[in-house]
Short mmCIF file of C-alpha atoms in Angstrom, two decimals:
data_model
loop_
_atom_site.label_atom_id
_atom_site.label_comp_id
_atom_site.label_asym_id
_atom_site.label_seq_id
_atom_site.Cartn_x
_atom_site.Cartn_y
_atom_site.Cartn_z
CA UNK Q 229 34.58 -47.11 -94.55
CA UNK Q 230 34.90 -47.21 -91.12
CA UNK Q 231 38.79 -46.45 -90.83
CA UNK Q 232 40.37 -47.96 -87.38
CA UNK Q 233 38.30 -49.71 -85.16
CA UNK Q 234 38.74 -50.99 -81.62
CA UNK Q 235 37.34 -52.92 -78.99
CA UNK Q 236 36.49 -53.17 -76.31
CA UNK Q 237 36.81 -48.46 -75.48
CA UNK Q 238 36.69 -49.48 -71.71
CA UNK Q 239 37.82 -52.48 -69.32
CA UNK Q 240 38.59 -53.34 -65.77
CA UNK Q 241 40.86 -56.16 -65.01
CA UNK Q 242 42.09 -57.50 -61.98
CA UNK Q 243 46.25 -57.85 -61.45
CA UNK Q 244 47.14 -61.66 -63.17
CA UNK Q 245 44.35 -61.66 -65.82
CA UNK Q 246 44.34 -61.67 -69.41
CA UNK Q 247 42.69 -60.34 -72.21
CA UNK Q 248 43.34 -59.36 -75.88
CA UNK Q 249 42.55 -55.59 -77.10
CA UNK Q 250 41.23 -55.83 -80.62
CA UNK Q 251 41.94 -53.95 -83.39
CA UNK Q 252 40.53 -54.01 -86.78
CA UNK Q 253 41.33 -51.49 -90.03
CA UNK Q 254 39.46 -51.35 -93.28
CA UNK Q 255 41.62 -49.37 -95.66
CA UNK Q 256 43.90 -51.94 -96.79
CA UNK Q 257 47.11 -50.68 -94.83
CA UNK Q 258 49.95 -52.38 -94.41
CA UNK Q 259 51.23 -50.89 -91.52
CA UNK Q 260 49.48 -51.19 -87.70
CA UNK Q 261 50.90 -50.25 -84.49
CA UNK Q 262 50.10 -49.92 -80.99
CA UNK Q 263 50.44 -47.15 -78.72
CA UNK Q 264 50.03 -46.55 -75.19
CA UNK Q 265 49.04 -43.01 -73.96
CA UNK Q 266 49.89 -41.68 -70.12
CA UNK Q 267 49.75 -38.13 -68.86
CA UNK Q 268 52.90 -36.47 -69.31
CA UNK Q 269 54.35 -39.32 -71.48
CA UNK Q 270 52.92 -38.76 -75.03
CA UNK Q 271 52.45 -41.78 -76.96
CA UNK Q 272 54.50 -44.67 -76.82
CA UNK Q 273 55.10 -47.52 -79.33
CA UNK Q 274 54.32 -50.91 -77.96
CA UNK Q 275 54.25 -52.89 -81.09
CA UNK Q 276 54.10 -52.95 -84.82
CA UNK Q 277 53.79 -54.48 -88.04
CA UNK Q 278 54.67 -53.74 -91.66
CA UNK Q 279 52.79 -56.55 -93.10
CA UNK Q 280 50.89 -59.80 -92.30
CA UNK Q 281 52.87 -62.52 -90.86
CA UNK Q 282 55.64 -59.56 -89.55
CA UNK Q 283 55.76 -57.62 -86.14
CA UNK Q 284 58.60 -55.60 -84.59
CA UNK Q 285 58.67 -54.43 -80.82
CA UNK Q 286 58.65 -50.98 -79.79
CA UNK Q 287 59.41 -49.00 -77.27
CA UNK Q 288 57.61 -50.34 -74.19
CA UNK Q 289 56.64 -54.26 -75.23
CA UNK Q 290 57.23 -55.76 -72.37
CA UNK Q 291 53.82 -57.75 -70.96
CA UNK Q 292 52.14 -57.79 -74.43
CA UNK Q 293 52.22 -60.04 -77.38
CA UNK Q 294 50.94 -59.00 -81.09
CA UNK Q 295 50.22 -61.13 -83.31
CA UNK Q 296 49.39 -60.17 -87.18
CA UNK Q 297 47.38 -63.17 -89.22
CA UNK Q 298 45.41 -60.92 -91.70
CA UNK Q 299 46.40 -57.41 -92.88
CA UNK Q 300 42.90 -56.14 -91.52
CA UNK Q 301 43.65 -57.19 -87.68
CA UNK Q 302 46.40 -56.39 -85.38
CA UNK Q 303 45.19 -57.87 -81.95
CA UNK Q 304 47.36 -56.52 -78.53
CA UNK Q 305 47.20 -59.01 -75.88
CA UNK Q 306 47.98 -58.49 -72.45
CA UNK Q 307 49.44 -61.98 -71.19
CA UNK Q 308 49.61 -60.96 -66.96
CA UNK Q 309 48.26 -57.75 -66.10
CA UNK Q 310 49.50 -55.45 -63.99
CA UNK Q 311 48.68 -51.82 -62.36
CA UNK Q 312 50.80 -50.33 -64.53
CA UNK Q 313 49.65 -51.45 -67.45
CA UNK Q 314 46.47 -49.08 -66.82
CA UNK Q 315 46.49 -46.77 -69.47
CA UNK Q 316 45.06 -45.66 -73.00
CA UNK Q 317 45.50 -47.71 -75.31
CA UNK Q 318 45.36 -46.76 -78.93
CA UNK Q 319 45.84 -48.57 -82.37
CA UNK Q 320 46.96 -46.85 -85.47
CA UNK Q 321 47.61 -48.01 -88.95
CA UNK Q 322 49.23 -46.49 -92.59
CA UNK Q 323 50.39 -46.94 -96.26
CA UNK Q 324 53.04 -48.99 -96.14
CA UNK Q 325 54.97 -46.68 -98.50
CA UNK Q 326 56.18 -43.11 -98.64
CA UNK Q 327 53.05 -42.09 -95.94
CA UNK Q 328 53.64 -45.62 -93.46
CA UNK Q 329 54.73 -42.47 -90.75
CA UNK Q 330 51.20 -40.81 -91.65
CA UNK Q 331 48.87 -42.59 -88.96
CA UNK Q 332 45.22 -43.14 -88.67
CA UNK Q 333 44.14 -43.70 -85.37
CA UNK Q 334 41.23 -45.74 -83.44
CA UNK Q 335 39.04 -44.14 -81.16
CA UNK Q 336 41.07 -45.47 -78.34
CA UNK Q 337 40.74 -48.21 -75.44
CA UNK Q 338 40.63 -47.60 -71.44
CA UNK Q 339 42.30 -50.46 -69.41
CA UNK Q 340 42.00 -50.06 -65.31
CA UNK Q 341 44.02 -52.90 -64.39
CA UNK Q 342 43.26 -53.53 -60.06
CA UNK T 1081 66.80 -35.96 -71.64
CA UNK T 1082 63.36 -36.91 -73.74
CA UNK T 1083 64.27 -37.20 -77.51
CA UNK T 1084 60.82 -34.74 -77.81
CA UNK T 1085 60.11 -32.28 -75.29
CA UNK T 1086 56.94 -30.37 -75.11
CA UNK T 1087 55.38 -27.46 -73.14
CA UNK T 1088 52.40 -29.48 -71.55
CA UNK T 1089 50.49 -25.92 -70.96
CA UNK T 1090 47.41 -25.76 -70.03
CA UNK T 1091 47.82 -22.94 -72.78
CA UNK T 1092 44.38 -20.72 -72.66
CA UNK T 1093 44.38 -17.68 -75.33
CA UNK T 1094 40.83 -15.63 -76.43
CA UNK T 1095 39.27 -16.31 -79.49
CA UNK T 1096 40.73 -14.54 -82.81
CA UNK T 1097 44.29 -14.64 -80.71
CA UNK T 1098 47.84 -15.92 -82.26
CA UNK T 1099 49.07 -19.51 -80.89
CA UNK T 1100 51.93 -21.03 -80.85
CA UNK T 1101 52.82 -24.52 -79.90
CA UNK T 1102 56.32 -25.56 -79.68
CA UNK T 1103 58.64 -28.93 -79.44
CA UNK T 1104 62.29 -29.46 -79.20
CA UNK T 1105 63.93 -32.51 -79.46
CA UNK T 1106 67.19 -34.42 -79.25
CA UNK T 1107 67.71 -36.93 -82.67
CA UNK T 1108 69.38 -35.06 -85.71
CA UNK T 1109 68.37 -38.10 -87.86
CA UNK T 1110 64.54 -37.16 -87.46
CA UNK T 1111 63.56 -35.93 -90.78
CA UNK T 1112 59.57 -36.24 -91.25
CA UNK T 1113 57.85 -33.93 -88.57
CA UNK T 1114 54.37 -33.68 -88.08
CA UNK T 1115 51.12 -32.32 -85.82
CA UNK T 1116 48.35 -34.27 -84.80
CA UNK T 1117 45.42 -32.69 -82.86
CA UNK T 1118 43.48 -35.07 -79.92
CA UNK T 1119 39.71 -33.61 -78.93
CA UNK T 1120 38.70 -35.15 -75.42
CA UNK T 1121 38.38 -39.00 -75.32
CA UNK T 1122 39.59 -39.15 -79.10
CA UNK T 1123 42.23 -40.48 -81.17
CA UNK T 1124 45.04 -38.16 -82.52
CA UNK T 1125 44.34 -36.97 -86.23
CA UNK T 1126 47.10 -35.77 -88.15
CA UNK T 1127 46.99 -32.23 -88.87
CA UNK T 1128 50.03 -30.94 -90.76
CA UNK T 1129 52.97 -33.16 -92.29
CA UNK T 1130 56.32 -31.72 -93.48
CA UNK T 1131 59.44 -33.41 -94.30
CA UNK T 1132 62.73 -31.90 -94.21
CA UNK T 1133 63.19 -27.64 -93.12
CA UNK T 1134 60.68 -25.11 -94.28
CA UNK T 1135 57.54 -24.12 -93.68
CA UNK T 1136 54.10 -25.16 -94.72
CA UNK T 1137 50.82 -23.30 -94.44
CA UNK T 1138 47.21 -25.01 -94.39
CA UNK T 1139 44.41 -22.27 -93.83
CA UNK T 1140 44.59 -21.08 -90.58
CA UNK T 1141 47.71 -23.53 -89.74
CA UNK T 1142 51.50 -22.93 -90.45
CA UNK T 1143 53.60 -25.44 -89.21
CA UNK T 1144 57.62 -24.23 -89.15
CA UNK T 1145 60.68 -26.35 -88.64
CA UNK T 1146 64.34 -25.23 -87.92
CA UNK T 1147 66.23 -28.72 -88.17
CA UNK T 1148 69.66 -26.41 -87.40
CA UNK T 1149 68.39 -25.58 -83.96
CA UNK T 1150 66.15 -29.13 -83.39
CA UNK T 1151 62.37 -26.83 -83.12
CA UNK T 1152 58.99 -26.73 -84.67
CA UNK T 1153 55.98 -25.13 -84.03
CA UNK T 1154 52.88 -24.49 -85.27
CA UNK T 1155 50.77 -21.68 -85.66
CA UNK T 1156 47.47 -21.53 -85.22
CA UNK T 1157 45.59 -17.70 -86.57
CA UNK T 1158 42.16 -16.67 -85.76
CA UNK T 1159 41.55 -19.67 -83.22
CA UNK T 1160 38.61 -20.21 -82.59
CA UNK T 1161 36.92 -22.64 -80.23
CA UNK T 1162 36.69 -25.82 -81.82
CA UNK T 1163 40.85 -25.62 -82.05
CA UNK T 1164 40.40 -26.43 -78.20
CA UNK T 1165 42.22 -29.83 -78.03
CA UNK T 1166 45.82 -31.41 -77.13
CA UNK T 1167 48.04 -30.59 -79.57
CA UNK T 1168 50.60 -33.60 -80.57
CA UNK T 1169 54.08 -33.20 -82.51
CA UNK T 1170 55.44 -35.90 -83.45
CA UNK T 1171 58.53 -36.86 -85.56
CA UNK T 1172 60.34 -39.75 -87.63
CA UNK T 1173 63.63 -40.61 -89.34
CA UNK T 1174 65.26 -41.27 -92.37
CA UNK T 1175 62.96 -43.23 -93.69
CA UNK T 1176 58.87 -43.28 -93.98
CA UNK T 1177 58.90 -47.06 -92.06
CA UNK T 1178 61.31 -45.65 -89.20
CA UNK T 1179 58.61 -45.42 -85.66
CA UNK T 1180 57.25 -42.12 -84.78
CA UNK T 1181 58.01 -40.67 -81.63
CA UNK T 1182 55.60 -38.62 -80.07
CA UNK T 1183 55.66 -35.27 -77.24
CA UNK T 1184 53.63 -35.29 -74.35
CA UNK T 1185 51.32 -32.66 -76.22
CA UNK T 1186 49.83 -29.46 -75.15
CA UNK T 1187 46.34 -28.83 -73.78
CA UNK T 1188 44.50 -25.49 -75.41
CA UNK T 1189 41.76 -23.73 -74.90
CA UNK T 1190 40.17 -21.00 -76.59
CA UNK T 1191 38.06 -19.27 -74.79
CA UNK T 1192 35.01 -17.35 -76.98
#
């Protein structure tokens, strides 16, 4: 049982590239979200989803796209990037029931964007 | 105005000492509060989980909320060094699918 699993934990991209942040859970949940982390900001809610083929924008969604095809993956992509986009990036999943607010979370992914 | 605010500390206490972490925030409608803890380089794990008022106790943890004056804390007793981490609250609505919002957490350390 390996819970909530991302990859890649670090990256460097240059301003105008792409790439997709992957995220993977193996307890069945229904629920998956995205968060970004910056000092002094908490955690903010990019995207989620309550279920496959569903997805719901957050907070801060601007210059991502989520897509939800199975209800193991919940894949963040990053369609231009941009300096400000360089953050922590962390996924997080729940029951999609009475405990859908209780969240597991990955281990996390850097992103430098230059 | 933030709708959670949170002393970012550093907070640094000895070990065996009394903490106290704090948030306020702004929503009335939030009605499932919680506490995650974040180690270095980690993902937050939840570490207490109340709904409504009250108070709830977990070993060494006691996590209080006073929805009439929009605070929580939570109390940590006999810390000890591995309690050294950011501590998260965090908070939802009405219901269990409305998003969590999240403070800036605060950075302990307990020094042995």
């Amino acid at each position: 049982n390996a819970g909530v699993t991302q990859t890649p934990k670090f990256q460097v991209l240059k301003t105008g590239q792409s790439m997709t942040l992957q995220c993977a859970q193996d307890m069945n949940h229904e629920y998956m979200s995205w968060y970004r982390q910056d000092p002094g900001m908490g955690l903010r809610l990019i995207h989620y989803s309550v279920g496959a083929g569903i997805t719901d924008q957050g907070e801060v969604p601007n210059g991502y796209n989520v897509s939800r095809s199975t209800t193991e993956d919940f894949p963040l992509r990053l369609l231009s990037a941009a300096p400000s986009q360089t953050s922590v990036y962390f996924c997080a999943s729940s029951y999609s029931d009475v405990w859908a607010n209780v969240l597991t979370f990955g281990a996390g992914s850097r992103l430098t964007v230059l | 105005q933030k709708e959670v605010e949170q002393d970012p500390g550093p907070l640094s206490v000895p070990e065996g000492a009394i903490v106290s972490l704090n948030c306020t925030y702004s929503n009335s409608a939030f009605q499932y509060f919680m506490w995650y803890r974040q180690y270095s380089r980690k993902g937050p794990e939840l570490l207490m989980y109340t709904y409504s008022s009250g108070n709830k106790e977990d070993g060494r943890f006691t996590a209080q909320v006073d929805k009439s004056s929009k605070y929580i804390s939570l109390f940590i007793r006999d810390s000890q060094p591995s309690d050294s981490a950011t501590y998260l609250c965090a908070m939802s609505g009405q219901t269990s699918y409305d998003k969590v919002i999240f403070g800036p957490g605060t950075s302990l350390s307990v020094i042995p």
